[in-house]
Amino acid sequence: MAKRSKIVANDRRRATVERLADRRGELRAAAKDVRLPMADRMAAGRALAALPRDSSPVRVRNRDQVDGRPRGFVGLAGLSRIRFRQAAHRGELPGITTSSW
């Protein structure tokens, strides 16, 4: 089980990313647009750098939905590898079959 503070911080980051996604996208597009004057592109870059760090989507960590484990995340089910294996053995994941050889 992950620390509750880490899970809350990650949820706060996710909310910040969602709230500032449009503004961030506009600034990124303006900074890359070669048709704009260089001064406007530089201003867009500075405005982008002035946004909160946590508004960047790469700072959000994928975590297990059940206990918040940050490592071994299986995106197909939203679980960590450990919980994924347990759920697959219990037959709780539709379309997932276990194999043995």
mmCIF file with all atom_site columns, C-alpha atoms in Angstrom:
data_model
loop_
_atom_site.group_PDB
_atom_site.id
_atom_site.type_symbol
_atom_site.label_atom_id
_atom_site.label_alt_id
_atom_site.label_comp_id
_atom_site.label_asym_id
_atom_site.label_entity_id
_atom_site.label_seq_id
_atom_site.pdbx_PDB_ins_code
_atom_site.Cartn_x
_atom_site.Cartn_y
_atom_site.Cartn_z
_atom_site.occupancy
_atom_site.B_iso_or_equiv
_atom_site.pdbx_formal_charge
_atom_site.auth_seq_id
_atom_site.auth_comp_id
_atom_site.auth_asym_id
_atom_site.auth_atom_id
_atom_site.pdbx_PDB_model_num
ATOM 1   C CA . MET A 1 1   ? 0.000   0.000   0.000   1.00 0.00 ? 1   MET A CA 1
ATOM 2   C CA . ALA A 1 2   ? 1.379   3.388   -1.015  1.00 0.00 ? 2   ALA A CA 1
ATOM 3   C CA . LYS A 1 3   ? 1.525   6.299   1.383   1.00 0.00 ? 3   LYS A CA 1
ATOM 4   C CA . ARG A 1 4   ? -1.724  8.228   1.348   1.00 0.00 ? 4   ARG A CA 1
ATOM 5   C CA . SER A 1 5   ? 0.154   11.501  0.831   1.00 0.00 ? 5   SER A CA 1
ATOM 6   C CA . LYS A 1 6   ? 1.694   10.212  -2.419  1.00 0.00 ? 6   LYS A CA 1
ATOM 7   C CA . ILE A 1 7   ? -1.686  9.147   -3.750  1.00 0.00 ? 7   ILE A CA 1
ATOM 8   C CA . VAL A 1 8   ? -3.224  12.523  -2.883  1.00 0.00 ? 8   VAL A CA 1
ATOM 9   C CA . ALA A 1 9   ? -0.299  14.394  -4.468  1.00 0.00 ? 9   ALA A CA 1
ATOM 10  C CA . ASN A 1 10  ? -0.699  12.381  -7.653  1.00 0.00 ? 10  ASN A CA 1
ATOM 11  C CA . ASP A 1 11  ? -4.439  13.129  -7.729  1.00 0.00 ? 11  ASP A CA 1
ATOM 12  C CA . ARG A 1 12  ? -3.646  16.830  -7.287  1.00 0.00 ? 12  ARG A CA 1
ATOM 13  C CA . ARG A 1 13  ? -1.198  16.652  -10.210 1.00 0.00 ? 13  ARG A CA 1
ATOM 14  C CA . ARG A 1 14  ? -3.809  14.918  -12.357 1.00 0.00 ? 14  ARG A CA 1
ATOM 15  C CA . ALA A 1 15  ? -6.318  17.700  -11.597 1.00 0.00 ? 15  ALA A CA 1
ATOM 16  C CA . THR A 1 16  ? -3.747  20.401  -12.397 1.00 0.00 ? 16  THR A CA 1
ATOM 17  C CA . VAL A 1 17  ? -2.916  18.762  -15.715 1.00 0.00 ? 17  VAL A CA 1
ATOM 18  C CA . GLU A 1 18  ? -6.583  18.576  -16.621 1.00 0.00 ? 18  GLU A CA 1
ATOM 19  C CA . ARG A 1 19  ? -7.266  22.181  -15.575 1.00 0.00 ? 19  ARG A CA 1
ATOM 20  C CA . LEU A 1 20  ? -4.356  23.686  -17.542 1.00 0.00 ? 20  LEU A CA 1
ATOM 21  C CA . ALA A 1 21  ? -4.297  21.348  -20.558 1.00 0.00 ? 21  ALA A CA 1
ATOM 22  C CA . ASP A 1 22  ? -5.939  23.818  -22.953 1.00 0.00 ? 22  ASP A CA 1
ATOM 23  C CA . ARG A 1 23  ? -3.710  26.735  -21.955 1.00 0.00 ? 23  ARG A CA 1
ATOM 24  C CA . ARG A 1 24  ? -0.621  24.555  -22.123 1.00 0.00 ? 24  ARG A CA 1
ATOM 25  C CA . GLY A 1 25  ? -1.584  23.282  -25.587 1.00 0.00 ? 25  GLY A CA 1
ATOM 26  C CA . GLU A 1 26  ? -2.133  26.810  -26.903 1.00 0.00 ? 26  GLU A CA 1
ATOM 27  C CA . LEU A 1 27  ? 1.230   27.989  -25.601 1.00 0.00 ? 27  LEU A CA 1
ATOM 28  C CA . ARG A 1 28  ? 3.057   24.959  -27.000 1.00 0.00 ? 28  ARG A CA 1
ATOM 29  C CA . ALA A 1 29  ? 1.463   25.497  -30.412 1.00 0.00 ? 29  ALA A CA 1
ATOM 30  C CA . ALA A 1 30  ? 2.380   29.197  -30.361 1.00 0.00 ? 30  ALA A CA 1
ATOM 31  C CA . ALA A 1 31  ? 5.971   28.450  -29.353 1.00 0.00 ? 31  ALA A CA 1
ATOM 32  C CA . LYS A 1 32  ? 6.376   26.011  -32.252 1.00 0.00 ? 32  LYS A CA 1
ATOM 33  C CA . ASP A 1 33  ? 4.554   28.057  -34.912 1.00 0.00 ? 33  ASP A CA 1
ATOM 34  C CA . VAL A 1 34  ? 7.232   29.256  -37.338 1.00 0.00 ? 34  VAL A CA 1
ATOM 35  C CA . ARG A 1 35  ? 4.801   31.742  -38.928 1.00 0.00 ? 35  ARG A CA 1
ATOM 36  C CA . LEU A 1 36  ? 4.757   33.864  -35.755 1.00 0.00 ? 36  LEU A CA 1
ATOM 37  C CA . PRO A 1 37  ? 7.456   36.463  -35.084 1.00 0.00 ? 37  PRO A CA 1
ATOM 38  C CA . MET A 1 38  ? 10.327  35.298  -32.925 1.00 0.00 ? 38  MET A CA 1
ATOM 39  C CA . ALA A 1 39  ? 9.373   37.704  -30.116 1.00 0.00 ? 39  ALA A CA 1
ATOM 40  C CA . ASP A 1 40  ? 5.889   36.160  -29.859 1.00 0.00 ? 40  ASP A CA 1
ATOM 41  C CA . ARG A 1 41  ? 7.335   32.650  -29.881 1.00 0.00 ? 41  ARG A CA 1
ATOM 42  C CA . MET A 1 42  ? 9.773   33.555  -27.119 1.00 0.00 ? 42  MET A CA 1
ATOM 43  C CA . ALA A 1 43  ? 6.964   35.115  -25.077 1.00 0.00 ? 43  ALA A CA 1
ATOM 44  C CA . ALA A 1 44  ? 4.908   31.927  -25.472 1.00 0.00 ? 44  ALA A CA 1
ATOM 45  C CA . GLY A 1 45  ? 7.900   29.886  -24.304 1.00 0.00 ? 45  GLY A CA 1
ATOM 46  C CA . ARG A 1 46  ? 8.321   32.080  -21.231 1.00 0.00 ? 46  ARG A CA 1
ATOM 47  C CA . ALA A 1 47  ? 4.609   31.836  -20.440 1.00 0.00 ? 47  ALA A CA 1
ATOM 48  C CA . LEU A 1 48  ? 4.819   28.062  -20.816 1.00 0.00 ? 48  LEU A CA 1
ATOM 49  C CA . ALA A 1 49  ? 7.761   27.953  -18.412 1.00 0.00 ? 49  ALA A CA 1
ATOM 50  C CA . ALA A 1 50  ? 5.813   30.103  -15.943 1.00 0.00 ? 50  ALA A CA 1
ATOM 51  C CA . LEU A 1 51  ? 3.029   27.514  -15.651 1.00 0.00 ? 51  LEU A CA 1
ATOM 52  C CA . PRO A 1 52  ? 3.183   25.218  -12.603 1.00 0.00 ? 52  PRO A CA 1
ATOM 53  C CA . ARG A 1 53  ? 5.480   22.227  -12.952 1.00 0.00 ? 53  ARG A CA 1
ATOM 54  C CA . ASP A 1 54  ? 2.669   19.880  -12.063 1.00 0.00 ? 54  ASP A CA 1
ATOM 55  C CA . SER A 1 55  ? 0.715   21.006  -15.126 1.00 0.00 ? 55  SER A CA 1
ATOM 56  C CA . SER A 1 56  ? 2.967   18.821  -17.263 1.00 0.00 ? 56  SER A CA 1
ATOM 57  C CA . PRO A 1 57  ? 1.369   15.427  -18.027 1.00 0.00 ? 57  PRO A CA 1
ATOM 58  C CA . VAL A 1 58  ? 4.659   13.551  -17.651 1.00 0.00 ? 58  VAL A CA 1
ATOM 59  C CA . ARG A 1 59  ? 4.662   14.272  -13.908 1.00 0.00 ? 59  ARG A CA 1
ATOM 60  C CA . VAL A 1 60  ? 1.523   12.182  -13.342 1.00 0.00 ? 60  VAL A CA 1
ATOM 61  C CA . ARG A 1 61  ? 2.352   8.673   -12.194 1.00 0.00 ? 61  ARG A CA 1
ATOM 62  C CA . ASN A 1 62  ? 0.237   5.664   -13.148 1.00 0.00 ? 62  ASN A CA 1
ATOM 63  C CA . ARG A 1 63  ? -0.810  3.941   -9.944  1.00 0.00 ? 63  ARG A CA 1
ATOM 64  C CA . ASP A 1 64  ? -2.757  0.816   -8.996  1.00 0.00 ? 64  ASP A CA 1
ATOM 65  C CA . GLN A 1 65  ? -6.435  1.672   -8.552  1.00 0.00 ? 65  GLN A CA 1
ATOM 66  C CA . VAL A 1 66  ? -6.762  -0.532  -5.474  1.00 0.00 ? 66  VAL A CA 1
ATOM 67  C CA . ASP A 1 67  ? -3.758  0.283   -3.311  1.00 0.00 ? 67  ASP A CA 1
ATOM 68  C CA . GLY A 1 68  ? -1.819  2.974   -5.197  1.00 0.00 ? 68  GLY A CA 1
ATOM 69  C CA . ARG A 1 69  ? 1.306   0.915   -5.939  1.00 0.00 ? 69  ARG A CA 1
ATOM 70  C CA . PRO A 1 70  ? 3.424   2.946   -8.375  1.00 0.00 ? 70  PRO A CA 1
ATOM 71  C CA . ARG A 1 71  ? 5.556   0.174   -9.868  1.00 0.00 ? 71  ARG A CA 1
ATOM 72  C CA . GLY A 1 72  ? 4.574   -2.645  -12.186 1.00 0.00 ? 72  GLY A CA 1
ATOM 73  C CA . PHE A 1 73  ? 1.468   -0.880  -13.524 1.00 0.00 ? 73  PHE A CA 1
ATOM 74  C CA . VAL A 1 74  ? -0.536  -2.851  -16.120 1.00 0.00 ? 74  VAL A CA 1
ATOM 75  C CA . GLY A 1 75  ? -2.474  -0.266  -18.113 1.00 0.00 ? 75  GLY A CA 1
ATOM 76  C CA . LEU A 1 76  ? -4.898  -2.804  -19.564 1.00 0.00 ? 76  LEU A CA 1
ATOM 77  C CA . ALA A 1 77  ? -6.581  -3.267  -16.192 1.00 0.00 ? 77  ALA A CA 1
ATOM 78  C CA . GLY A 1 78  ? -5.311  -0.279  -14.192 1.00 0.00 ? 78  GLY A CA 1
ATOM 79  C CA . LEU A 1 79  ? -3.746  -2.599  -11.627 1.00 0.00 ? 79  LEU A CA 1
ATOM 80  C CA . SER A 1 80  ? -0.235  -3.433  -10.532 1.00 0.00 ? 80  SER A CA 1
ATOM 81  C CA . ARG A 1 81  ? 1.290   -6.685  -11.748 1.00 0.00 ? 81  ARG A CA 1
ATOM 82  C CA . ILE A 1 82  ? 0.630   -8.335  -8.384  1.00 0.00 ? 82  ILE A CA 1
ATOM 83  C CA . ARG A 1 83  ? -3.063  -7.401  -8.208  1.00 0.00 ? 83  ARG A CA 1
ATOM 84  C CA . PHE A 1 84  ? -3.450  -8.167  -11.929 1.00 0.00 ? 84  PHE A CA 1
ATOM 85  C CA . ARG A 1 85  ? -2.203  -11.709 -11.383 1.00 0.00 ? 85  ARG A CA 1
ATOM 86  C CA . GLN A 1 86  ? -4.465  -12.238 -8.365  1.00 0.00 ? 86  GLN A CA 1
ATOM 87  C CA . ALA A 1 87  ? -7.520  -10.913 -10.216 1.00 0.00 ? 87  ALA A CA 1
ATOM 88  C CA . ALA A 1 88  ? -6.738  -13.043 -13.279 1.00 0.00 ? 88  ALA A CA 1
ATOM 89  C CA . HIS A 1 89  ? -6.486  -16.190 -11.168 1.00 0.00 ? 89  HIS A CA 1
ATOM 90  C CA . ARG A 1 90  ? -9.830  -15.409 -9.538  1.00 0.00 ? 90  ARG A CA 1
ATOM 91  C CA . GLY A 1 91  ? -11.389 -14.823 -12.967 1.00 0.00 ? 91  GLY A CA 1
ATOM 92  C CA . GLU A 1 92  ? -12.313 -11.208 -12.254 1.00 0.00 ? 92  GLU A CA 1
ATOM 93  C CA . LEU A 1 93  ? -10.842 -9.809  -15.479 1.00 0.00 ? 93  LEU A CA 1
ATOM 94  C CA . PRO A 1 94  ? -13.009 -10.453 -18.531 1.00 0.00 ? 94  PRO A CA 1
ATOM 95  C CA . GLY A 1 95  ? -11.046 -11.661 -21.523 1.00 0.00 ? 95  GLY A CA 1
ATOM 96  C CA . ILE A 1 96  ? -7.937  -12.522 -19.514 1.00 0.00 ? 96  ILE A CA 1
ATOM 97  C CA . THR A 1 97  ? -7.034  -16.176 -19.265 1.00 0.00 ? 97  THR A CA 1
ATOM 98  C CA . THR A 1 98  ? -4.175  -17.734 -17.364 1.00 0.00 ? 98  THR A CA 1
ATOM 99  C CA . SER A 1 99  ? -1.877  -20.138 -19.095 1.00 0.00 ? 99  SER A CA 1
ATOM 100 C CA . SER A 1 100 ? 0.104   -23.112 -17.892 1.00 0.00 ? 100 SER A CA 1
ATOM 101 C CA . TRP A 1 101 ? 2.560   -25.346 -19.693 1.00 0.00 ? 101 TRP A CA 1
#
